[in-house]
Coordinates of C-alpha atoms in Angstrom, one line a residue:
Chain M
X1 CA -10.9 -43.6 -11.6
X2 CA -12.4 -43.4 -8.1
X3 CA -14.5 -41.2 -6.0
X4 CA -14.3 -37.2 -6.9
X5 CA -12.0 -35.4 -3.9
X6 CA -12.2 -31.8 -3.1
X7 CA -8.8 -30.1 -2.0
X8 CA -9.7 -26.5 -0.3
X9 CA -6.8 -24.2 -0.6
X10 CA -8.1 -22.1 2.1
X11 CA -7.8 -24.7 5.1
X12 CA -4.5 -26.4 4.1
X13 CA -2.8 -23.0 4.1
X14 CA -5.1 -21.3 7.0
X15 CA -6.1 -18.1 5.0
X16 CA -6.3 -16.5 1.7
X17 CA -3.0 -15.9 1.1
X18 CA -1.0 -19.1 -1.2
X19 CA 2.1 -17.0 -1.0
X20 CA 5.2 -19.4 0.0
X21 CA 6.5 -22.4 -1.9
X22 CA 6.4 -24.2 1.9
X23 CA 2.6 -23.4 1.6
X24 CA 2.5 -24.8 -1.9
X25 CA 4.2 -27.9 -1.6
X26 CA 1.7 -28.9 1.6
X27 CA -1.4 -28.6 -1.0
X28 CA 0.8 -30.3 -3.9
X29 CA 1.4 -33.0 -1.4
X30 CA -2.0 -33.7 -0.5
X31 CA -2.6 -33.9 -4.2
X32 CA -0.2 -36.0 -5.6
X33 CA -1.3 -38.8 -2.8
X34 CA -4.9 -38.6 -4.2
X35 CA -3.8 -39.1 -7.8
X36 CA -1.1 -42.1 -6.9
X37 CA -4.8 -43.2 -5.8
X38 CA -6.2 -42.5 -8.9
X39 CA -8.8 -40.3 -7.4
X40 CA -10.0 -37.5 -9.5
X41 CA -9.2 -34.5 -7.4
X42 CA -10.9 -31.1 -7.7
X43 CA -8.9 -28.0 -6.1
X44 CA -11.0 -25.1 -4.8
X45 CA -9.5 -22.0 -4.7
X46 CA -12.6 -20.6 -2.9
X47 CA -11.7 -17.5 -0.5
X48 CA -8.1 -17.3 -1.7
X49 CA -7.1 -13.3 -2.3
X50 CA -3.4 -13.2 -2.7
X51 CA -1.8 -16.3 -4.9
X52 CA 1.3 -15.8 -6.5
X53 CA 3.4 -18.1 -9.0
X54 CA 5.6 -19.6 -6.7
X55 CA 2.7 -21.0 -4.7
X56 CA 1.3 -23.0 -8.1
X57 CA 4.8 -23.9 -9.1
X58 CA 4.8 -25.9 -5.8
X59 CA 1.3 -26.6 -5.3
X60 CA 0.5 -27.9 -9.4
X61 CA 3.6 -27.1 -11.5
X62 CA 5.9 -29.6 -9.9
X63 CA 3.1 -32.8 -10.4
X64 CA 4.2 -32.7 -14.1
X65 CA 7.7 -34.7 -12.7
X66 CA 5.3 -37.0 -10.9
X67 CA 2.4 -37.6 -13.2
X68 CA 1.7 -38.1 -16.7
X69 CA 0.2 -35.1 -18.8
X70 CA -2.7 -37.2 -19.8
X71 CA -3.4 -38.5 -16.4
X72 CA -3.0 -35.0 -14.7
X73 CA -5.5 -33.6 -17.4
X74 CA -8.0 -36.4 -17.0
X75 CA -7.9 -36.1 -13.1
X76 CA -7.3 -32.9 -12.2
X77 CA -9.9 -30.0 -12.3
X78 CA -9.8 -26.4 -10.3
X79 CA -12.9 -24.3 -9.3
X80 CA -13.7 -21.3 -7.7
X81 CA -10.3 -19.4 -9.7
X82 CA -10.8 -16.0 -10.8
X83 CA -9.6 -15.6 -14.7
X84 CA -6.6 -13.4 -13.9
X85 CA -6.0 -16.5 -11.7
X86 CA -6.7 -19.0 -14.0
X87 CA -4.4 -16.5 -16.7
X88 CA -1.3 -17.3 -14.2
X89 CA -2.0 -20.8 -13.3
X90 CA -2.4 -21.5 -17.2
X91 CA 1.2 -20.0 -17.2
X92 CA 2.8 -22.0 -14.6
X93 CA 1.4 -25.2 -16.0
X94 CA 3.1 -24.7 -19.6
X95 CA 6.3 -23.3 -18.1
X96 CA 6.1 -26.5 -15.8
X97 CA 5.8 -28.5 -19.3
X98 CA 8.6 -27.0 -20.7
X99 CA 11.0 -27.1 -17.4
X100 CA 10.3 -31.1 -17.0
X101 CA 11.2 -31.5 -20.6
X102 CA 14.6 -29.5 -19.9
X103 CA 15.1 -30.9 -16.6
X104 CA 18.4 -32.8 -16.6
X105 CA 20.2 -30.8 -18.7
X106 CA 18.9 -27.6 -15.6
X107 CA 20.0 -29.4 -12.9
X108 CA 23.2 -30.9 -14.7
X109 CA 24.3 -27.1 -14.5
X110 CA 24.1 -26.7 -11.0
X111 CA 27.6 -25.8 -9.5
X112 CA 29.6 -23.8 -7.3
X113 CA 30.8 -20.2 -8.3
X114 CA 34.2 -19.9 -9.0
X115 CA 35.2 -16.7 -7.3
X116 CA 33.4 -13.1 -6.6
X117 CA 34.9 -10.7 -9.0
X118 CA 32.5 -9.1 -11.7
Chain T
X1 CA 34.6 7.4 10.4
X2 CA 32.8 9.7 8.4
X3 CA 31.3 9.4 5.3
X4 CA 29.3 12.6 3.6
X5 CA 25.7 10.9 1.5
X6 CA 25.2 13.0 -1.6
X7 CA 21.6 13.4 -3.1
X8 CA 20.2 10.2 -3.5
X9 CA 17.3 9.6 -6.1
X10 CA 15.5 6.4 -7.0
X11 CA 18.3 6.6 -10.4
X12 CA 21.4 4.6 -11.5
X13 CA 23.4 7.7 -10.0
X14 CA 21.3 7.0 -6.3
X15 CA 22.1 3.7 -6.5
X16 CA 25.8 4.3 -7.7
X17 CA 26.3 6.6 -4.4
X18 CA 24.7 3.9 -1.9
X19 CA 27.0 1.4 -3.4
X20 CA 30.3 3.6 -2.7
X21 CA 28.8 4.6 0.6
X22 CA 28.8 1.0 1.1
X23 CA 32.2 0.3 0.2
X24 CA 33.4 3.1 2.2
X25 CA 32.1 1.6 5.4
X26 CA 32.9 -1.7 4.9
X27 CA 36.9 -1.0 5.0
X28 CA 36.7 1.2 8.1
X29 CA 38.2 -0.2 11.0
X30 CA 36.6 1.9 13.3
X31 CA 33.6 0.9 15.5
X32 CA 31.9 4.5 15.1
X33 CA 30.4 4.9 11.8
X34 CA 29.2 8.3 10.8
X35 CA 26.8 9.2 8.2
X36 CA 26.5 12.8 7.2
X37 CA 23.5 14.2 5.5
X38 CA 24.3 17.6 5.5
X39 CA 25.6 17.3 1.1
X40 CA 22.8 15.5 0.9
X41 CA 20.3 17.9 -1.0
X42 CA 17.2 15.6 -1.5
X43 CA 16.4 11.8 -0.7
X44 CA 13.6 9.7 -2.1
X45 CA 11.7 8.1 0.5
X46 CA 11.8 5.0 -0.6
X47 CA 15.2 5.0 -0.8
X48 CA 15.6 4.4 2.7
X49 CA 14.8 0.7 2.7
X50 CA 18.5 0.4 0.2
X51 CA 20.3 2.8 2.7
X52 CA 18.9 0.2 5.2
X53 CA 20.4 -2.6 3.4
X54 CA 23.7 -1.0 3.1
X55 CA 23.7 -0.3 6.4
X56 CA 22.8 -3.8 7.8
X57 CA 25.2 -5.1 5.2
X58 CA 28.3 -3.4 7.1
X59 CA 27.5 -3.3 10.5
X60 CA 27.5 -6.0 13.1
X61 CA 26.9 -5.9 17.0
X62 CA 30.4 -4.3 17.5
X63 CA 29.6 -0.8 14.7
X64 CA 27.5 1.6 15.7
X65 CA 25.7 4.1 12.9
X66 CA 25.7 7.2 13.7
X67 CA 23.6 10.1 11.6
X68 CA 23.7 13.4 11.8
X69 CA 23.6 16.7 9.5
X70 CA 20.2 15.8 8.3
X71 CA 18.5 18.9 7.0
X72 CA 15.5 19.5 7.9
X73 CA 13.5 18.3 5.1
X74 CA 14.7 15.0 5.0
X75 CA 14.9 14.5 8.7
X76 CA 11.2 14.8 8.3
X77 CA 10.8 12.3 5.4
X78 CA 13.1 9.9 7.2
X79 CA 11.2 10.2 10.5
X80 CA 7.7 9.9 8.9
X81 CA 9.3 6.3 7.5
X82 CA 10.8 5.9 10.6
X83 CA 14.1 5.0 9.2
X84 CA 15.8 7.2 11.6
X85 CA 14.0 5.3 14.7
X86 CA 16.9 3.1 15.1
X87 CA 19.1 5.9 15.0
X88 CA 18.0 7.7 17.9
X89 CA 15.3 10.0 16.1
X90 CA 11.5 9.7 17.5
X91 CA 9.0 8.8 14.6
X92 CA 7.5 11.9 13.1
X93 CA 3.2 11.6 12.6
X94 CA 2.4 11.1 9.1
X95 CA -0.3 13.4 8.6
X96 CA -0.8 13.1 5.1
X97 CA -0.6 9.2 5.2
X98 CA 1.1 9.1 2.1
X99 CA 3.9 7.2 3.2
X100 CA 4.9 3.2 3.5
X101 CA 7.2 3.2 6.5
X102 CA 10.0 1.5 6.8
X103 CA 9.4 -2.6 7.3
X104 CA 12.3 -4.9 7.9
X105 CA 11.5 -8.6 7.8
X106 CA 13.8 -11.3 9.0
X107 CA 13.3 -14.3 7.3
X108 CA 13.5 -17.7 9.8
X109 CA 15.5 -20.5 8.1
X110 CA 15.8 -18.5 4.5
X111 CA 12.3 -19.2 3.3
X112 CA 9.4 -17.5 3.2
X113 CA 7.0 -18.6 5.7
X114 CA 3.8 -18.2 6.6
X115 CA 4.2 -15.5 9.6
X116 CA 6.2 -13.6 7.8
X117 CA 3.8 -13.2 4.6
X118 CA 1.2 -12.2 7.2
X119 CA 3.5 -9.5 8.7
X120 CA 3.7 -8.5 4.8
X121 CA 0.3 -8.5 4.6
X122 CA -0.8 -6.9 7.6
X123 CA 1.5 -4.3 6.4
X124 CA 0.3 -3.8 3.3
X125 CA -3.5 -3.7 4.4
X126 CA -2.5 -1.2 6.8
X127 CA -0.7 1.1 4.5
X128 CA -2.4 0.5 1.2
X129 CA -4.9 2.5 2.3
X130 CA -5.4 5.8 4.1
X131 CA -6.6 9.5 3.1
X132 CA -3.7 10.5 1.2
X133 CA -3.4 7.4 -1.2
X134 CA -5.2 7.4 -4.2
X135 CA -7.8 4.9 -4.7
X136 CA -6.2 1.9 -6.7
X137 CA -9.0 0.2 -9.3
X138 CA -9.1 -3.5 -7.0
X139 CA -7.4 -5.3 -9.9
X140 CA -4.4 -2.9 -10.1
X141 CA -4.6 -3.7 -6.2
X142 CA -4.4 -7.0 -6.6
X143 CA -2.4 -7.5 -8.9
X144 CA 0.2 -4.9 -7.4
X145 CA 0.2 -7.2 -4.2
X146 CA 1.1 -10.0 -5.7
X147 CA 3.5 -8.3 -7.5
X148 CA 5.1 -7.7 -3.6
X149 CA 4.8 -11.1 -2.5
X150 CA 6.3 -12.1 -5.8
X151 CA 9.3 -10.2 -5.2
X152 CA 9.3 -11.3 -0.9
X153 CA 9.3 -15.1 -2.3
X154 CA 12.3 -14.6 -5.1
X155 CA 14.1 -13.0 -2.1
X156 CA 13.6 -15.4 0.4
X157 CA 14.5 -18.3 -2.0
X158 CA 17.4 -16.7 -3.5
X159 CA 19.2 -14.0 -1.1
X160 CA 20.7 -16.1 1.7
X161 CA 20.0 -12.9 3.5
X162 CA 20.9 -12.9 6.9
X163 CA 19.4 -9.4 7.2
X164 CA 16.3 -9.9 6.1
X165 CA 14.4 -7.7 3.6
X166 CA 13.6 -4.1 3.6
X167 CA 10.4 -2.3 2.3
X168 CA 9.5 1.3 2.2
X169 CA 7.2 2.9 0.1
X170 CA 5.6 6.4 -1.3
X171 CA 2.6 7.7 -2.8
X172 CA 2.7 11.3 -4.5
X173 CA -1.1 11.8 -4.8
X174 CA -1.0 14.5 -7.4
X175 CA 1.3 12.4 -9.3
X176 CA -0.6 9.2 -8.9
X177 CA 2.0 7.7 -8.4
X178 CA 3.4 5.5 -5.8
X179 CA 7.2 4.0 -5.2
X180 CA 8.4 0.8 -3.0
X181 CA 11.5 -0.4 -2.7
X182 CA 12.2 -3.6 -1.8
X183 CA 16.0 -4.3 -1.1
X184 CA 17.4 -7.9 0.8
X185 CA 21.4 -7.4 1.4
X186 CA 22.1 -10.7 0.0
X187 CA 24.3 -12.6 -2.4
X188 CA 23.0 -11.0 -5.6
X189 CA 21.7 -12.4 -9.0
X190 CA 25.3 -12.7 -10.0
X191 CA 25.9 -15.5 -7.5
X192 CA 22.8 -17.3 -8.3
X193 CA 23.5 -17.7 -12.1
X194 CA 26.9 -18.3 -11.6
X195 CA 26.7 -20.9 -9.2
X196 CA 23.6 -21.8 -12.2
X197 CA 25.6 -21.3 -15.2
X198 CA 28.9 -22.5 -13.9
X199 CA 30.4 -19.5 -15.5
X200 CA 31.8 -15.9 -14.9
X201 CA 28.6 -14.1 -16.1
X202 CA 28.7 -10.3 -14.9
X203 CA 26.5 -8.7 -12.6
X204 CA 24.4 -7.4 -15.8
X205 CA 24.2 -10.4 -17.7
X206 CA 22.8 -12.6 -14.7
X207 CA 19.8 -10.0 -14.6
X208 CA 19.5 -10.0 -18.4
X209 CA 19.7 -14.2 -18.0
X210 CA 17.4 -13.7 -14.9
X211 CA 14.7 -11.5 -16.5
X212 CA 14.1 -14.3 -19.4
X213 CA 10.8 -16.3 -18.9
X214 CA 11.4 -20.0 -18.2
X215 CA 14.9 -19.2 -16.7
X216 CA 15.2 -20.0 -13.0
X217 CA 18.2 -21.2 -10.8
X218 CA 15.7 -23.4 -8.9
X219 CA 16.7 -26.6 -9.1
X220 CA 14.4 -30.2 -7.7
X221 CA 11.3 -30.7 -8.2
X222 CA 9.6 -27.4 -8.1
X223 CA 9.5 -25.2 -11.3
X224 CA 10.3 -21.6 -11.4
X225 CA 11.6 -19.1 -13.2
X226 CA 8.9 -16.1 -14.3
X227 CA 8.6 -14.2 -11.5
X228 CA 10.6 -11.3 -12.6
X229 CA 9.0 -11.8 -15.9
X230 CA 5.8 -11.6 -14.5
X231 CA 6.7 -8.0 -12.7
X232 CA 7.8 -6.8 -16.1
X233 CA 4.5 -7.7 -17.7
X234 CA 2.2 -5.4 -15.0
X235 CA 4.9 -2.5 -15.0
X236 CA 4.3 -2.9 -19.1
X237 CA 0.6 -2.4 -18.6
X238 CA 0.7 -0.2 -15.9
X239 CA 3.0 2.6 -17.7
X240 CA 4.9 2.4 -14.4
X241 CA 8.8 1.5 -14.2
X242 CA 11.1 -0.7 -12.7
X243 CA 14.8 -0.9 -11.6
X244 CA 16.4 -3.7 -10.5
X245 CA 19.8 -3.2 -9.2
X246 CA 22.1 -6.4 -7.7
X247 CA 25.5 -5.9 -7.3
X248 CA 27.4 -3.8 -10.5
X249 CA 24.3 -4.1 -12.3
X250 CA 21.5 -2.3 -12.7
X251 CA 18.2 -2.9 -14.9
X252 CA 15.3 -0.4 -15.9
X253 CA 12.4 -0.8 -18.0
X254 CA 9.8 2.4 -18.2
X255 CA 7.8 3.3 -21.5
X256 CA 8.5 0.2 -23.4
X257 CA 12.6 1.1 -23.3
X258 CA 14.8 -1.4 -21.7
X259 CA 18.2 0.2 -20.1
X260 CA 21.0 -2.1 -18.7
X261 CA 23.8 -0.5 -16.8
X262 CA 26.9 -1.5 -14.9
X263 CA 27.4 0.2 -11.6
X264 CA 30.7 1.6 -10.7
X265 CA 30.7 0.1 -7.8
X266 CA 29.3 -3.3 -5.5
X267 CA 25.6 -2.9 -4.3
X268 CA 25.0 -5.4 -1.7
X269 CA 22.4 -7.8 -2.5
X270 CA 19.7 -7.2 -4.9
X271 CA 17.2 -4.0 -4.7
X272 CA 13.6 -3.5 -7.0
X273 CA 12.4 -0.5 -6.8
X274 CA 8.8 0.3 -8.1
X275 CA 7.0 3.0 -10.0
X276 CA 3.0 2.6 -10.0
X277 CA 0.9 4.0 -12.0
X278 CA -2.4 4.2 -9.4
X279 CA -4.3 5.6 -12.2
X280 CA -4.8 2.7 -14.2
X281 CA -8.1 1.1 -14.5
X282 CA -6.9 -2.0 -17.0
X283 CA -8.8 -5.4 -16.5
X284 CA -5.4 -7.1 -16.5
X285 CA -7.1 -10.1 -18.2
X286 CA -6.4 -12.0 -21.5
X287 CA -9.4 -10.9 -24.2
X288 CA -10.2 -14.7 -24.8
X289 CA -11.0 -16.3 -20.9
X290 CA -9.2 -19.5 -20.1
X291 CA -11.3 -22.3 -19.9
X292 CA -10.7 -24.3 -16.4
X293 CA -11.2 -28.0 -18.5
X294 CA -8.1 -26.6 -20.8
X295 CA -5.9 -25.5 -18.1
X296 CA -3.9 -29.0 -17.7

């Protein structure tokens, strides 16, 4: 592995607010191009206030399609997350787990409705 | 057209009424659309953001909404939320500050961008605060705004509302207590898990389906599905309740007691109303903390 990077939340998304899935998927790209580098990559939640689960299902659930589980955990590192933060990011992660392993058979199911009555 | 509103409460029964109001308007032909207030004996504040749903749901640039008949009690909770601005009413002062006016945010290209979550939270920092709210402990604060932005993003990715979302709020200081409603006028749950499922689930089941941890309608490359779950689990330790009504069905959890319900008739969209405890002082955290080399 490479040279360590830093990824600050706070000025990819312009505030302290990780809110938006749009907003997620900007810091999730910037992180999945350092570890196709095989950069370790540490992501600083410094000065976030608000941060909500479909931010981290953008920003660090979705690399779990991308990335090996082992190369993720040997790579990837946060800092600067408060432990109610951590609590829900430590969520996201294992429902990410458990949504990659179920994947096909999720998005085999996708269809139309067939009409509108209850 | 005229249509008399009943008493509407934050209840199964409120919800019921706003749903047949909403019916009732939708097949008039007429361009005049009438509301009466005047058998309407009491109305929950943050009721108004639903009634605001309804009413975007059924009107377009050729209806006009009138109201009238309001007594004067609720003419004066309805201007303090400024619901009745659009209707011709001027906004009454809020004196007390103990009320979350009426917000209406139109999403841009059904998603949840970043102008509109700072129109959320300039909104919330404005009225999340003020003499007549009770101090919230700052992780019930936090942890009650996310809940809000949880429920903005579900809505935004899920609705297909083209009338945005509606929020309006509450507090009852000697109850410590404070209500918001957050109601989007779109497709419904329903449609969601159908569409999902590929099958004819009912209005109820899709929120029952909906409410399970791990289930999401998302589909690509981005993970979803415990938002709702997530709202459950702070309403738990809060003490507070929640409803979430979407179309004929309608969901409530308060005191550990889970209560589904099927409406009599269509609510348009999806609507979750809040009940806060703001005297709660819980840490919110696991007892064992999570270490940041075992998160991955």
């Amino acid at each position: 592995m490479n040279n360590v990077n830093i990824i600050r939340v706070f000025d990819i998304v312009g505030g302290g607010l990780c809110v938006s899935s749009d907003d997620g998927q900007l810091v999730h790209d910037q992180i999945a191009k350092l570890l196709r580098e095989k950069h370790n990559v540490i992501i600083s939640f410094e000065n976030i206030d608000t941060l909500i689960s479909a931010f981290l299902n953008a920003a660090i659930g979705q690399l779990y399609s991308e990335f090996p589980e082992e190369d993720i955990r040997e790579c990837l590192s946060v800092e600067n997350m408060t432990p109610e933060d951590m609590e829900l990011l430590k969520r996201v992660i294992d429902n990410a787990k458990i949504y990659f392993e179920n994947r096909k058979n999720y998005d085999d199911a996708w269809k139309i409705e067939v009409n509108d009555e209850e | 057209m005229k249509c008399y509103l009943p008493t509407i409460r934050s209840d199964k029964q409120g919800f019921t009424e706003l749903a047949s109001l909403k019916y009732a308007l939708s097949n008039s032909i007429d361009d005049e659309l009438v509301i009466d207030f005047s058998k309407c004996k009491f109305f929950d504040a943050n009721m108004a953001a639903s009634l605001k749903a309804v009413l975007s749901s059924v009107t377009d640039s050729s209806k006009t909404i009138v109201i009238n008949g309001l007594p004067q009690a609720i003419e004066c909770i309805l201007r303090k939320n400024q619901f009745l601005n659009e209707y011709g009413y001027p906004v009454m002062r809020d004196t007390n500050q103990t009320t979350l006016p009426l917000l209406r945010v139109i999403l841009q290209y059904h998603c949840f961008q970043s102008s509109d979550s700072h129109v959320l939270a300039n909104y919330l920092n404005t009225h999340l605060s003020g003499k007549g709210i009770p101090e919230m402990s700052p992780m019930l604060n936090k942890k009650f705004r996310q809940s809000i932005f949880e429920i903005f993003e579900n809505c935004a990715a899920h609705s297909n509302s083209r009338q945005g979302i509606f929020v309006c709020g509450q507090y009852f200081p000697r109850l410590n207590r404070l209500d918001l409603t957050i109601s989007d006028a779109g497709i419904g749950i329903r449609t969601n898990v159908r569409r999902f499922l590929n099958r004819q689930v009912s209005s109820v089941d899709a929120i029952r389906w909906a409410m399970e941890e791990g289930n999401t309608t998302k589909t690509g490359t981005q993970p979803g599905g415990f938002g709702l779950a997530l709202l459950k689990n702070l309403i738990e330790l809060n003490r507070g309740k929640i409803q979430i009504v979407s179309r004929q069905g309608y969901y409530e959890f308060s005191n550990g007691k889970i209560k589904f319900d099927k409406l009599a008739a269509d609510f348009p969209g999806t609507t979750i109303n809040l009940e806060i405890n703001t005297n709660d002082n819980n840490s919110y955290c696991l007892s064992s903390e999570i270490s940041a080399k075992d998160i991955f």
